[in-house]
């Protein structure tokens, strides 16, 4: 009796679930949701190829150093890297003296419990990048993990940095013009139109606005696109500084598992070869 009741209850809930799904699907077909400016004009990240992307890919240390230069000279005024210590920069090719010089260029807040005051001192290699006190509107995000926190990762960051556009006359891939379809979608004062941002309007003005905004010491031409890719690669490293080591370990583990599986199969065939059918 209990089994019959359980079957009936399960059947009831299954039918209720199917009815709810069918009713929702029918409603969606009859009255599809109205198109929004975000749905029609938000762009997916551009296709970028970074040296660390593939399973065998590794970081390009020269690119990481260029990216750090862009971060330091362009982004650091508004965005912190609180998860990164200055001494971590040795992993991308800086020596001890260079790391000390970088750290000294930052002021580290120090709280004095006796007076309640916050003073500052020069940074040390063991310090993390200090928080940024931003005087403008909004709260710029910390960039330590930004490529892990955004769909598209480094490609999203690079696309966003190079994606600022004039909203007037802007068309999507289907040729639809934004302000003709959505006159009320005009970017408010104080915001900037960027189709790669989720709601199309972002509070951050274009940080990389022109070529040669920074000077690369390795002779690389500092175009807007190059600087965007370099700082995106650097932020990939800040989010996953052990990526190269993880890939190396992963391949070693896969090799061991393949060897162990082959050995186990051969042992199985050897042990049971003459015993099948008994």
mmCIF file of C-alpha atoms in Angstrom:
data_model
loop_
_atom_site.group_PDB
_atom_site.id
_atom_site.type_symbol
_atom_site.label_atom_id
_atom_site.label_comp_id
_atom_site.label_asym_id
_atom_site.label_seq_id
_atom_site.Cartn_x
_atom_site.Cartn_y
_atom_site.Cartn_z
ATOM 1 C CA UNK A 1 0.000 0.000 0.000
ATOM 2 C CA UNK A 2 2.807 2.423 0.903
ATOM 3 C CA UNK A 3 4.560 1.624 -2.377
ATOM 4 C CA UNK A 4 1.387 2.401 -4.372
ATOM 5 C CA UNK A 5 0.925 5.721 -2.553
ATOM 6 C CA UNK A 6 4.587 6.629 -3.190
ATOM 7 C CA UNK A 7 4.198 5.866 -6.905
ATOM 8 C CA UNK A 8 1.032 7.958 -7.114
ATOM 9 C CA UNK A 9 2.637 10.902 -5.316
ATOM 10 C CA UNK A 10 5.683 10.720 -7.591
ATOM 11 C CA UNK A 11 3.471 10.544 -10.681
ATOM 12 C CA UNK A 12 1.461 13.551 -9.484
ATOM 13 C CA UNK A 13 4.550 15.708 -8.994
ATOM 14 C CA UNK A 14 6.006 14.558 -12.341
ATOM 15 C CA UNK A 15 2.796 15.495 -14.150
ATOM 16 C CA UNK A 16 2.668 18.836 -12.328
ATOM 17 C CA UNK A 17 6.242 19.560 -13.370
ATOM 18 C CA UNK A 18 5.525 18.637 -17.012
ATOM 19 C CA UNK A 19 2.376 20.768 -17.031
ATOM 20 C CA UNK A 20 4.253 23.745 -15.579
ATOM 21 C CA UNK A 21 7.028 23.391 -18.167
ATOM 22 C CA UNK A 22 4.547 23.071 -21.043
ATOM 23 C CA UNK A 23 2.497 26.010 -19.860
ATOM 24 C CA UNK A 24 5.618 28.185 -19.546
ATOM 25 C CA UNK A 25 6.867 27.183 -22.989
ATOM 26 C CA UNK A 26 3.483 27.933 -24.554
ATOM 27 C CA UNK A 27 3.357 31.343 -22.887
ATOM 28 C CA UNK A 28 6.875 32.128 -24.115
ATOM 29 C CA UNK A 29 5.926 31.206 -27.701
ATOM 30 C CA UNK A 30 2.665 33.179 -27.661
ATOM 31 C CA UNK A 31 4.074 36.234 -25.863
ATOM 32 C CA UNK A 32 7.884 36.318 -26.147
ATOM 33 C CA UNK A 33 9.619 38.822 -23.844
ATOM 34 C CA UNK A 34 10.172 42.250 -25.324
ATOM 35 C CA UNK A 35 13.637 42.844 -26.774
ATOM 36 C CA UNK A 36 15.874 45.115 -24.730
ATOM 37 C CA UNK A 37 18.769 47.343 -25.738
ATOM 38 C CA UNK A 38 21.130 45.178 -23.696
ATOM 39 C CA UNK A 39 19.965 41.986 -25.406
ATOM 40 C CA UNK A 40 20.295 43.389 -28.930
ATOM 41 C CA UNK A 41 23.430 45.505 -28.607
ATOM 42 C CA UNK A 42 25.577 43.892 -25.937
ATOM 43 C CA UNK A 43 28.636 42.397 -27.672
ATOM 44 C CA UNK A 44 30.445 39.211 -26.739
ATOM 45 C CA UNK A 45 34.226 39.532 -26.242
ATOM 46 C CA UNK A 46 36.386 39.762 -29.332
ATOM 47 C CA UNK A 47 38.571 36.814 -30.222
ATOM 48 C CA UNK A 48 42.047 37.260 -28.776
ATOM 49 C CA UNK A 49 44.840 34.708 -28.689
ATOM 50 C CA UNK A 50 46.995 34.797 -25.563
ATOM 51 C CA UNK A 51 50.120 32.695 -25.105
ATOM 52 C CA UNK A 52 48.671 31.089 -21.968
ATOM 53 C CA UNK A 53 45.338 30.048 -23.506
ATOM 54 C CA UNK A 54 45.979 26.493 -24.710
ATOM 55 C CA UNK A 55 46.593 23.405 -22.615
ATOM 56 C CA UNK A 56 50.279 23.684 -23.494
ATOM 57 C CA UNK A 57 50.383 27.494 -23.340
ATOM 58 C CA UNK A 58 52.691 29.408 -21.015
ATOM 59 C CA UNK A 59 52.963 33.016 -19.944
ATOM 60 C CA UNK A 60 55.060 35.378 -22.038
ATOM 61 C CA UNK A 61 57.104 37.170 -19.377
ATOM 62 C CA UNK A 62 57.928 40.096 -21.635
ATOM 63 C CA UNK A 63 54.233 40.628 -22.264
ATOM 64 C CA UNK A 64 53.506 40.343 -18.543
ATOM 65 C CA UNK A 65 56.094 43.024 -17.795
ATOM 66 C CA UNK A 66 54.596 45.279 -20.452
ATOM 67 C CA UNK A 67 51.169 44.611 -18.943
ATOM 68 C CA UNK A 68 52.410 45.517 -15.488
ATOM 69 C CA UNK A 69 53.767 48.777 -16.884
ATOM 70 C CA UNK A 70 50.335 49.576 -18.324
ATOM 71 C CA UNK A 71 48.693 48.692 -15.011
ATOM 72 C CA UNK A 72 51.157 50.799 -13.028
ATOM 73 C CA UNK A 73 50.952 53.870 -15.269
ATOM 74 C CA UNK A 74 47.310 53.729 -16.337
ATOM 75 C CA UNK A 75 45.204 51.565 -14.020
ATOM 76 C CA UNK A 76 46.813 51.816 -10.578
ATOM 77 C CA UNK A 77 45.351 55.249 -9.853
ATOM 78 C CA UNK A 78 41.875 53.711 -9.553
ATOM 79 C CA UNK A 79 42.250 49.931 -9.272
ATOM 80 C CA UNK A 80 44.121 47.968 -6.619
ATOM 81 C CA UNK A 81 45.732 44.510 -6.726
ATOM 82 C CA UNK A 82 45.256 43.591 -3.089
ATOM 83 C CA UNK A 83 45.836 39.856 -3.646
ATOM 84 C CA UNK A 84 49.293 40.419 -5.150
ATOM 85 C CA UNK A 85 52.504 41.030 -3.180
ATOM 86 C CA UNK A 86 55.343 43.048 -4.691
ATOM 87 C CA UNK A 87 57.706 40.086 -4.326
ATOM 88 C CA UNK A 88 55.368 38.050 -6.554
ATOM 89 C CA UNK A 89 56.655 40.139 -9.466
ATOM 90 C CA UNK A 90 59.844 38.075 -9.408
ATOM 91 C CA UNK A 91 57.832 35.329 -11.073
ATOM 92 C CA UNK A 92 57.426 37.461 -14.216
ATOM 93 C CA UNK A 93 61.106 38.255 -14.536
ATOM 94 C CA UNK A 94 61.902 41.136 -12.185
ATOM 95 C CA UNK A 95 64.998 40.827 -9.994
ATOM 96 C CA UNK A 96 65.249 41.739 -6.306
ATOM 97 C CA UNK A 97 66.428 45.298 -6.907
ATOM 98 C CA UNK A 98 63.664 45.958 -9.416
ATOM 99 C CA UNK A 99 61.055 44.579 -7.036
ATOM 100 C CA UNK A 100 62.359 46.827 -4.251
ATOM 101 C CA UNK A 101 62.182 49.827 -6.578
ATOM 102 C CA UNK A 102 58.601 49.017 -7.553
ATOM 103 C CA UNK A 103 57.558 48.537 -3.922
ATOM 104 C CA UNK A 104 59.182 51.807 -2.877
ATOM 105 C CA UNK A 105 57.042 53.652 -5.401
ATOM 106 C CA UNK A 106 53.876 52.780 -3.462
ATOM 107 C CA UNK A 107 52.784 54.192 -0.131
ATOM 108 C CA UNK A 108 51.529 51.603 2.348
ATOM 109 C CA UNK A 109 48.958 52.701 4.967
ATOM 110 C CA UNK A 110 49.997 51.906 8.561
ATOM 111 C CA UNK A 111 47.514 52.129 11.419
ATOM 112 C CA UNK A 112 48.813 53.409 14.753
ATOM 113 C CA UNK A 113 46.637 51.876 17.507
ATOM 114 C CA UNK A 114 48.001 54.290 20.112
ATOM 115 C CA UNK A 115 46.799 57.417 18.312
ATOM 116 C CA UNK A 116 44.191 55.998 15.953
ATOM 117 C CA UNK A 117 45.942 57.679 13.041
ATOM 118 C CA UNK A 118 46.791 56.136 9.707
ATOM 119 C CA UNK A 119 50.194 57.055 8.388
ATOM 120 C CA UNK A 120 52.043 55.827 5.324
ATOM 121 C CA UNK A 121 55.458 54.410 4.574
ATOM 122 C CA UNK A 122 57.343 53.238 1.518
ATOM 123 C CA UNK A 123 56.388 49.787 0.339
ATOM 124 C CA UNK A 124 58.515 46.703 0.960
ATOM 125 C CA UNK A 125 58.754 43.590 -1.221
ATOM 126 C CA UNK A 126 56.745 41.660 1.367
ATOM 127 C CA UNK A 127 53.828 44.108 1.191
ATOM 128 C CA UNK A 128 50.793 43.660 -0.996
ATOM 129 C CA UNK A 129 49.706 46.336 -3.428
ATOM 130 C CA UNK A 130 47.896 48.898 -1.269
ATOM 131 C CA UNK A 131 44.197 49.742 -1.521
ATOM 132 C CA UNK A 132 43.273 52.715 -3.673
ATOM 133 C CA UNK A 133 41.417 55.680 -2.235
ATOM 134 C CA UNK A 134 39.217 56.786 -5.114
ATOM 135 C CA UNK A 135 37.713 60.259 -4.975
ATOM 136 C CA UNK A 136 35.350 59.920 -7.936
ATOM 137 C CA UNK A 137 31.934 58.299 -8.256
ATOM 138 C CA UNK A 138 31.472 54.571 -7.928
ATOM 139 C CA UNK A 139 33.798 51.997 -6.467
ATOM 140 C CA UNK A 140 36.335 50.697 -9.016
ATOM 141 C CA UNK A 141 36.811 46.927 -8.578
ATOM 142 C CA UNK A 142 40.025 45.343 -7.409
ATOM 143 C CA UNK A 143 41.715 43.771 -10.436
ATOM 144 C CA UNK A 144 43.508 40.874 -8.753
ATOM 145 C CA UNK A 145 40.937 38.297 -9.871
ATOM 146 C CA UNK A 146 39.049 40.248 -12.519
ATOM 147 C CA UNK A 147 39.800 37.803 -15.360
ATOM 148 C CA UNK A 148 38.338 34.976 -13.257
ATOM 149 C CA UNK A 149 35.345 37.029 -12.188
ATOM 150 C CA UNK A 150 34.210 38.017 -15.699
ATOM 151 C CA UNK A 151 32.936 35.717 -18.419
ATOM 152 C CA UNK A 152 35.465 35.773 -21.211
ATOM 153 C CA UNK A 153 38.414 36.449 -18.911
ATOM 154 C CA UNK A 154 41.301 38.258 -20.549
ATOM 155 C CA UNK A 155 39.420 38.592 -23.851
ATOM 156 C CA UNK A 156 36.612 40.410 -22.033
ATOM 157 C CA UNK A 157 39.042 42.839 -20.384
ATOM 158 C CA UNK A 158 40.818 43.575 -23.674
ATOM 159 C CA UNK A 159 37.499 43.982 -25.501
ATOM 160 C CA UNK A 160 36.180 46.345 -22.844
ATOM 161 C CA UNK A 161 39.314 48.493 -22.940
ATOM 162 C CA UNK A 162 39.154 48.836 -26.722
ATOM 163 C CA UNK A 163 35.372 48.840 -27.059
ATOM 164 C CA UNK A 164 34.397 52.433 -26.256
ATOM 165 C CA UNK A 165 32.317 53.881 -29.080
ATOM 166 C CA UNK A 166 30.112 56.796 -30.039
ATOM 167 C CA UNK A 167 26.547 55.890 -29.214
ATOM 168 C CA UNK A 168 25.052 58.167 -31.861
ATOM 169 C CA UNK A 169 24.642 56.075 -35.013
ATOM 170 C CA UNK A 170 25.904 52.893 -33.353
ATOM 171 C CA UNK A 171 24.673 49.733 -35.105
ATOM 172 C CA UNK A 172 24.905 46.078 -34.130
ATOM 173 C CA UNK A 173 25.893 43.203 -36.398
ATOM 174 C CA UNK A 174 22.354 43.038 -37.809
ATOM 175 C CA UNK A 175 22.494 46.673 -38.897
ATOM 176 C CA UNK A 176 20.019 47.822 -36.256
ATOM 177 C CA UNK A 177 20.687 51.313 -34.932
ATOM 178 C CA UNK A 178 20.539 51.598 -31.158
ATOM 179 C CA UNK A 179 18.958 55.019 -30.625
ATOM 180 C CA UNK A 180 16.424 54.540 -33.401
ATOM 181 C CA UNK A 181 15.130 51.364 -31.762
ATOM 182 C CA UNK A 182 15.539 52.576 -28.178
ATOM 183 C CA UNK A 183 15.464 56.401 -27.964
ATOM 184 C CA UNK A 184 15.377 56.194 -24.164
ATOM 185 C CA UNK A 185 18.633 54.192 -24.071
ATOM 186 C CA UNK A 186 20.794 57.289 -24.522
ATOM 187 C CA UNK A 187 23.843 57.135 -22.262
ATOM 188 C CA UNK A 188 23.325 59.358 -19.183
ATOM 189 C CA UNK A 189 25.712 62.175 -18.397
ATOM 190 C CA UNK A 190 28.758 60.941 -16.499
ATOM 191 C CA UNK A 191 28.657 57.499 -18.116
ATOM 192 C CA UNK A 192 30.330 56.200 -21.272
ATOM 193 C CA UNK A 193 28.926 53.941 -23.976
ATOM 194 C CA UNK A 194 30.655 50.579 -24.292
ATOM 195 C CA UNK A 195 28.818 47.679 -25.977
ATOM 196 C CA UNK A 196 31.066 45.131 -24.243
ATOM 197 C CA UNK A 197 29.813 46.215 -20.815
ATOM 198 C CA UNK A 198 26.753 44.399 -19.477
ATOM 199 C CA UNK A 199 24.323 47.341 -19.502
ATOM 200 C CA UNK A 200 26.142 49.231 -22.284
ATOM 201 C CA UNK A 201 26.995 52.207 -20.053
ATOM 202 C CA UNK A 202 30.061 52.290 -17.825
ATOM 203 C CA UNK A 203 31.268 54.859 -15.298
ATOM 204 C CA UNK A 204 34.938 54.436 -16.261
ATOM 205 C CA UNK A 205 36.143 56.657 -19.110
ATOM 206 C CA UNK A 206 38.386 54.982 -21.666
ATOM 207 C CA UNK A 207 41.619 54.422 -19.699
ATOM 208 C CA UNK A 208 43.671 53.621 -22.808
ATOM 209 C CA UNK A 209 42.709 56.441 -25.121
ATOM 210 C CA UNK A 210 45.600 56.758 -27.562
ATOM 211 C CA UNK A 211 48.702 55.039 -28.883
ATOM 212 C CA UNK A 212 52.004 55.517 -27.027
ATOM 213 C CA UNK A 213 50.226 56.232 -23.748
ATOM 214 C CA UNK A 214 53.046 54.266 -22.138
ATOM 215 C CA UNK A 215 56.581 53.714 -23.400
ATOM 216 C CA UNK A 216 57.710 50.114 -23.728
ATOM 217 C CA UNK A 217 61.389 49.490 -23.090
ATOM 218 C CA UNK A 218 61.525 46.363 -25.288
ATOM 219 C CA UNK A 219 60.729 48.275 -28.465
ATOM 220 C CA UNK A 220 57.157 46.995 -28.848
ATOM 221 C CA UNK A 221 54.824 49.526 -30.453
ATOM 222 C CA UNK A 222 52.401 50.700 -27.755
ATOM 223 C CA UNK A 223 49.168 50.768 -29.734
ATOM 224 C CA UNK A 224 45.836 50.858 -27.933
ATOM 225 C CA UNK A 225 45.139 47.241 -28.859
ATOM 226 C CA UNK A 226 48.633 46.106 -27.826
ATOM 227 C CA UNK A 227 48.398 47.831 -24.436
ATOM 228 C CA UNK A 228 44.940 46.345 -23.864
ATOM 229 C CA UNK A 229 46.191 42.831 -24.642
ATOM 230 C CA UNK A 230 49.294 43.247 -22.488
ATOM 231 C CA UNK A 231 47.456 44.437 -19.395
ATOM 232 C CA UNK A 232 44.838 41.697 -19.906
ATOM 233 C CA UNK A 233 47.593 39.078 -20.026
ATOM 234 C CA UNK A 234 49.090 40.550 -16.855
ATOM 235 C CA UNK A 235 45.720 40.375 -15.091
ATOM 236 C CA UNK A 236 45.403 36.747 -16.168
ATOM 237 C CA UNK A 237 48.669 36.131 -14.335
ATOM 238 C CA UNK A 238 47.515 37.990 -11.196
ATOM 239 C CA UNK A 239 44.424 35.779 -11.116
ATOM 240 C CA UNK A 240 46.335 32.536 -11.765
ATOM 241 C CA UNK A 241 50.030 33.045 -10.988
ATOM 242 C CA UNK A 242 50.577 29.279 -10.779
ATOM 243 C CA UNK A 243 48.943 28.550 -14.142
ATOM 244 C CA UNK A 244 52.165 27.347 -15.823
ATOM 245 C CA UNK A 245 53.036 25.080 -12.907
ATOM 246 C CA UNK A 246 49.485 23.735 -12.759
ATOM 247 C CA UNK A 247 49.594 22.776 -16.432
ATOM 248 C CA UNK A 248 52.989 21.090 -16.042
ATOM 249 C CA UNK A 249 51.736 19.136 -13.026
ATOM 250 C CA UNK A 250 48.506 18.237 -14.809
ATOM 251 C CA UNK A 251 50.298 16.741 -17.794
ATOM 252 C CA UNK A 252 52.629 14.772 -15.503
ATOM 253 C CA UNK A 253 49.617 13.399 -13.606
ATOM 254 C CA UNK A 254 47.831 12.467 -16.842
ATOM 255 C CA UNK A 255 50.974 10.697 -18.049
ATOM 256 C CA UNK A 256 51.211 8.742 -14.805
ATOM 257 C CA UNK A 257 47.530 7.792 -14.949
ATOM 258 C CA UNK A 258 47.910 6.608 -18.543
ATOM 259 C CA UNK A 259 50.959 4.518 -17.606
ATOM 260 C CA UNK A 260 49.228 3.084 -14.530
ATOM 261 C CA UNK A 261 46.097 2.249 -16.538
ATOM 262 C CA UNK A 262 48.155 0.481 -19.220
ATOM 263 C CA UNK A 263 50.086 -1.431 -16.562
ATOM 264 C CA UNK A 264 46.877 -2.470 -14.798
ATOM 265 C CA UNK A 265 45.317 -3.662 -18.057
ATOM 266 C CA UNK A 266 48.407 -5.703 -18.951
ATOM 267 C CA UNK A 267 48.440 -7.227 -15.460
ATOM 268 C CA UNK A 268 44.772 -8.100 -15.830
ATOM 269 C CA UNK A 269 45.370 -9.801 -19.177
ATOM 270 C CA UNK A 270 48.366 -11.727 -17.801
ATOM 271 C CA UNK A 271 46.646 -12.924 -14.640
ATOM 272 C CA UNK A 272 43.309 -13.888 -16.193
ATOM 273 C CA UNK A 273 44.552 -15.035 -19.625
ATOM 274 C CA UNK A 274 44.209 -18.748 -18.905
ATOM 275 C CA UNK A 275 41.340 -18.628 -16.456
ATOM 276 C CA UNK A 276 38.426 -17.458 -18.554
ATOM 277 C CA UNK A 277 35.626 -19.983 -18.826
ATOM 278 C CA UNK A 278 36.501 -21.721 -15.569
#
